[in-house]
Coordinates of C-alpha atoms and ligand atoms in Angstrom, one line a residue:
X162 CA 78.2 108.0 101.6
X163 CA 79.6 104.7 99.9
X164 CA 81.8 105.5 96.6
X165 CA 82.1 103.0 94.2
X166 CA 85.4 103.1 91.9
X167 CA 84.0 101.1 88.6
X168 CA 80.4 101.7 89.5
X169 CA 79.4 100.8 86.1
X170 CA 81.0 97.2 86.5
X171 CA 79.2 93.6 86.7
X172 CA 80.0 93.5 90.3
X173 CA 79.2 96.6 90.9
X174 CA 75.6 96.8 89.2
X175 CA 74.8 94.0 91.5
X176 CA 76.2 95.9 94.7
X177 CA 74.5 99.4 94.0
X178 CA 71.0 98.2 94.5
X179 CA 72.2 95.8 97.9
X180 CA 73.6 99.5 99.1
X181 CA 70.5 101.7 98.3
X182 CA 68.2 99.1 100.0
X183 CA 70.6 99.1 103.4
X184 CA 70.0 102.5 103.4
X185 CA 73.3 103.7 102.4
X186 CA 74.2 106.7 99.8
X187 CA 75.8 105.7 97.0
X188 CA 78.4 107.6 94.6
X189 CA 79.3 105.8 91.1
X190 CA 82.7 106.5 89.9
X191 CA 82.2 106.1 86.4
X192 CA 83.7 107.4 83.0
X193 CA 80.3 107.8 80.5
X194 CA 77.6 109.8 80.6
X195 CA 75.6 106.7 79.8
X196 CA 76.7 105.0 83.0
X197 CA 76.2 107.9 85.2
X198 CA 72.5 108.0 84.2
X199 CA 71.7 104.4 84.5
X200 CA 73.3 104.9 88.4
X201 CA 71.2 107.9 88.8
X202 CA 68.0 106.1 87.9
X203 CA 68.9 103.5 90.4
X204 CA 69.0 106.0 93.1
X205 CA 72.7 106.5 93.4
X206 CA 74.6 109.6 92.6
X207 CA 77.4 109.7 89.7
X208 CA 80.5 111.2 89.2
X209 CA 82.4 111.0 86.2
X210 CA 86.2 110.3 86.2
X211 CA 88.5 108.5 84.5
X212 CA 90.4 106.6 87.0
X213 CA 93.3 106.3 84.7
X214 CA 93.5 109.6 83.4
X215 CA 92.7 111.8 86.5
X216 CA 95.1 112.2 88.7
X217 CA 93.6 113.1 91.8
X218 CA 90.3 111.3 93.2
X219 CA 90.3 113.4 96.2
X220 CA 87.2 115.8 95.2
X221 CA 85.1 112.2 94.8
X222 CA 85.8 110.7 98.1
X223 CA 86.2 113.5 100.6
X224 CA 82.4 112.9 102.3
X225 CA 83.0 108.9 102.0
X226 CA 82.5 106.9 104.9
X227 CA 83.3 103.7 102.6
X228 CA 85.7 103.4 99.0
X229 CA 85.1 100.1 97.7
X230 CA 87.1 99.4 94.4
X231 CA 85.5 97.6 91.8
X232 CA 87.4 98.5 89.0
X233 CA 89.3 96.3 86.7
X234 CA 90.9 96.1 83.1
X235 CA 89.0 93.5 82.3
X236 CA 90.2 90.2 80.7
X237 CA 90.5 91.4 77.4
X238 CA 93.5 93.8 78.2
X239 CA 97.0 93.8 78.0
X240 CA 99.5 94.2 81.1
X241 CA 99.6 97.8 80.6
X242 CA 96.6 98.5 81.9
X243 CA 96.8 96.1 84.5
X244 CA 99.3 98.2 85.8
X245 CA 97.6 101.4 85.4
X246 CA 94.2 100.1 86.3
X247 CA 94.0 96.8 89.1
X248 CA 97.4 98.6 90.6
X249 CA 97.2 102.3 89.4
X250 CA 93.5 103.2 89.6
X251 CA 93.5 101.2 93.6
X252 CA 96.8 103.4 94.1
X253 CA 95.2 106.7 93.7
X254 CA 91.8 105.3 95.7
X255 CA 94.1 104.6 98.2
X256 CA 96.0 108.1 98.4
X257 CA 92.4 109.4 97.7
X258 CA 91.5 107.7 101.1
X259 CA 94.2 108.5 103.1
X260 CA 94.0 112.2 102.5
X261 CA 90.7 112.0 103.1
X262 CA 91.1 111.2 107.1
X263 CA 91.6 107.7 106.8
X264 CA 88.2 106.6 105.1
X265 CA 87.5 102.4 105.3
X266 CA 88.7 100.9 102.1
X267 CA 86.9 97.4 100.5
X268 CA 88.9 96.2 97.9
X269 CA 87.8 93.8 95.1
X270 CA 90.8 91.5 95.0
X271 CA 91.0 87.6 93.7
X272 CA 91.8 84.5 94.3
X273 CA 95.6 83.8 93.5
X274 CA 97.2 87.0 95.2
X275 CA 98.9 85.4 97.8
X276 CA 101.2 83.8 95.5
X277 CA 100.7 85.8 92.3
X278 CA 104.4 84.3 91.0
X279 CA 103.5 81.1 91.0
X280 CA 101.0 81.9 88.3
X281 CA 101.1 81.2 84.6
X282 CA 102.1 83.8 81.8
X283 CA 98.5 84.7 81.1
X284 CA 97.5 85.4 84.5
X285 CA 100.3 86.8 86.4
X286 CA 100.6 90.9 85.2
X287 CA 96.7 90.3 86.7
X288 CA 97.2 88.9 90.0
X289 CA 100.2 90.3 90.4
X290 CA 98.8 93.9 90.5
X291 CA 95.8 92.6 92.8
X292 CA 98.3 91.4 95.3
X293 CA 100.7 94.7 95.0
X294 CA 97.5 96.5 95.6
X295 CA 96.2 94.9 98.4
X296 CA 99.8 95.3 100.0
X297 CA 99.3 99.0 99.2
X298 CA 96.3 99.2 101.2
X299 CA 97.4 96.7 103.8
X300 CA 100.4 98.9 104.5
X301 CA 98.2 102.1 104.5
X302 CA 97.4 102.2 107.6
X303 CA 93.6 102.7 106.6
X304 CA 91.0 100.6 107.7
X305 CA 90.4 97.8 104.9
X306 CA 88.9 94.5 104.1
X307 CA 90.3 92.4 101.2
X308 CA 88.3 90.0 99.2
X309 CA 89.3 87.3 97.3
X310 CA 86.8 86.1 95.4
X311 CA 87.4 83.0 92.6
X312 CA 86.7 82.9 89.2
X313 CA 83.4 84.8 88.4
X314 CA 80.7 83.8 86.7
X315 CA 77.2 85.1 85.8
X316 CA 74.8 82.3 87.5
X317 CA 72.1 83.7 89.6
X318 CA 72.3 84.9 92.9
X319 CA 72.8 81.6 95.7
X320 CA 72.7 84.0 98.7
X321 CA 75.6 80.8 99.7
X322 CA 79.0 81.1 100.0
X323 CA 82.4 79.7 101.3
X324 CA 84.8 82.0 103.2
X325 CA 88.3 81.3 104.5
X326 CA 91.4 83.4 106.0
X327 CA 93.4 80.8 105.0
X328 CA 94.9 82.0 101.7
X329 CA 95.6 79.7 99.0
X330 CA 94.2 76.5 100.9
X331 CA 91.7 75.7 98.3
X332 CA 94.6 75.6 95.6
X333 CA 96.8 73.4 97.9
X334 CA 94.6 71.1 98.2
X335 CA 92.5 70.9 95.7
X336 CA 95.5 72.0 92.7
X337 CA 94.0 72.7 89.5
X338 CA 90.6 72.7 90.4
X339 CA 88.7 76.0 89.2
X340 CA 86.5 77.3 91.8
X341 CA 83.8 79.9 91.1
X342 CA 81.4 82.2 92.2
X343 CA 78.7 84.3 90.9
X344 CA 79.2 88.0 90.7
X345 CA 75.4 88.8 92.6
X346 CA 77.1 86.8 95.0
X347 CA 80.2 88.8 95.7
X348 CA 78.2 92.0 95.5
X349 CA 76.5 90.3 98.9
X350 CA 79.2 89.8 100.3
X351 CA 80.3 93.2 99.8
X352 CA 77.4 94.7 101.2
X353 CA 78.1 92.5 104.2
X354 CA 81.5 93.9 104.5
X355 CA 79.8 97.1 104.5
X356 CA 77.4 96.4 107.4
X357 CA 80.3 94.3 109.3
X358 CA 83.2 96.5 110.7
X359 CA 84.4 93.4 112.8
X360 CA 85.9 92.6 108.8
X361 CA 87.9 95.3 109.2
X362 CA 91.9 93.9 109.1
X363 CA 90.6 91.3 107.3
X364 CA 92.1 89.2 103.9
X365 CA 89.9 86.7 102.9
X366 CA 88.9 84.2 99.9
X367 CA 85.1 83.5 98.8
X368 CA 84.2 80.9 96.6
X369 CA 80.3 79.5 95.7
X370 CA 79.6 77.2 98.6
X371 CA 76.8 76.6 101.5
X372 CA 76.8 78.5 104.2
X373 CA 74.5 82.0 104.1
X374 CA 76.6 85.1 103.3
X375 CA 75.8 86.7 106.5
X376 CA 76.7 83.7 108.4
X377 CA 79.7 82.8 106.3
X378 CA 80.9 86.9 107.1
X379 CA 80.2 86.7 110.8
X380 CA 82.2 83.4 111.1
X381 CA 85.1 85.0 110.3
X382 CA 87.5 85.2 112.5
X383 CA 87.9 88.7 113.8
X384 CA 91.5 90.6 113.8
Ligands
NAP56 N1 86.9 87.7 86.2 C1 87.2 87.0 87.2 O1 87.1 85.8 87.3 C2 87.7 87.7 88.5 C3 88.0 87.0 89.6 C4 88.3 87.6 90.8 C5 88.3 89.0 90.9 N2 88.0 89.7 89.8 C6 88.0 91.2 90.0 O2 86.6 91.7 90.0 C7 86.6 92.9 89.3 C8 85.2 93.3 89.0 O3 84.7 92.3 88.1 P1 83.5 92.7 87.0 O4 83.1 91.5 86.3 O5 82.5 93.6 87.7 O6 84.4 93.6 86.0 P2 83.9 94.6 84.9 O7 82.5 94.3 84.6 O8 85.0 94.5 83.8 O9 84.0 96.0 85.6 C9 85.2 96.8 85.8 C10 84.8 98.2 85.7 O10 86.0 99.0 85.8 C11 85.8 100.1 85.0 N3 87.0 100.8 84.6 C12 88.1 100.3 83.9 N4 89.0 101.2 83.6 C13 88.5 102.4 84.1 C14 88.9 103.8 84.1 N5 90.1 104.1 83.5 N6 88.1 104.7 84.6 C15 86.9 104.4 85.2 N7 86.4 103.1 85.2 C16 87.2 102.1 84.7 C17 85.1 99.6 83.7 O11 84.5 100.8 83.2 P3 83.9 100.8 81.7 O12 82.6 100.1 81.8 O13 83.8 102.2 81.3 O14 84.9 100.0 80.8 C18 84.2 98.6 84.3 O15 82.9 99.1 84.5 C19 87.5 92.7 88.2 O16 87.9 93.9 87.6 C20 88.6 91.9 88.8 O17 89.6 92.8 89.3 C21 87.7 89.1 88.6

């Protein structure tokens, strides 16, 4: 059983499909009865939670072989709920997890975490809740894979992507530049995480570019 925190998300409605076709079981985390039905008729199961509001995820999770969080304030929110969603919301997964026996953990990060106080005004409360996530899980002790992806967009599916371990290289060298990539793309890469356990241990940053998904996730160099 996969369970998806923000099942109901962009991403996420491009990942639950990629899932269900592997042959995986897939449980929606997501906080309208709307949503839950839309999963349901894809073939996944729903729960409803408020990642926010509940305080315990436990009862969600507790059959997962997979948590993958895809949950995020959105652009349009303040630094509040940065806090309580990109940190808080991962927080709980995480303690959700852990309790759990030490279930593998995918995280939906971005680009920019590695140095989240370098950032700009409007960006930082963002990033910087991505990266104190992701050193919440990376601390845990539970089995995780971080991705980074850039800024999203909602271009069609490439199947091509560009992968690197090497955090922030892409802003080193190419400063100011705004690399993208399309959401159906990350949910592919996703799904390769999934399939892949040798990207266990691994932080990494995925931007549009050439190489096949699969290959681009194989390449990677293993931890
Ligand atoms: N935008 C970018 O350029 C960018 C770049 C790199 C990484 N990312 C990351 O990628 C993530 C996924 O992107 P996306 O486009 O799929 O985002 P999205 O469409 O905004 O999806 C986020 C989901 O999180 C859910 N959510 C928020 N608060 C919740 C709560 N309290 N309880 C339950 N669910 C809650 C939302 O539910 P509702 O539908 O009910 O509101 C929404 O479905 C982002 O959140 C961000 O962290 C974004």
């Amino acid at each position: 059983m996969i369970v998806i925190a923000g099942a109901a998300g962009q991403v996420a409605r491009h990942l639950v499909p990629l899932l269900l076709e592997d042959g995986e079981r897939v449980r929606g985390l997501v906080r309208r009865r709307d949503q839950a039905a839309a999963l349901e008729a894809m073939g996944a199961e729903a729960a409803l939670c408020d990642l926010e509001l509940d305080e315990d995820l436990g009862e969600h999770v507790r059959d997962a072989t997979t948590v993958i969080f895809a949950a995020g304030a959105g652009q349009h929110s303040g630094p509040e709920r940065k806090r309580t969603v990109d940190l808080g919301a991962a927080l709980k997964l995480i303690d959700a997890a852990t309790k759990a026996g030490g279930t593998r953990y995918v995280m939906l990060s971005s680009v920019g975490a590695h140095d989240a106080g370098s950032l700009g005004e409007s960006r930082r409360p963002y990033v910087a809740a991505k990266a104190e996530a992701d050193a919440a899980l990376t601390a845990s002790g539970l089995p995780f894979t971080i991705v980074r992806p850039g800024f999203l967009n909602d271009d069609g599916p490439t199947g091509r992507v560009e992968v690197t371990t090497e955090l922030g290289r892409f802003v080193a060298v190419e400063p100011g530049v705004r690399r993208e990539i399309p959401r159906a793309d990350v949910a592919a890469v996703l799904r390769e995480c999934v399939r892949r356990s040798s990207t266990i241990g691994l932080t990494f940053e995925v931007f549009a570019g050439e190489l096949p998904v699969a290959d681009a996730i194989a390449g990677l160099p293993e931890r």
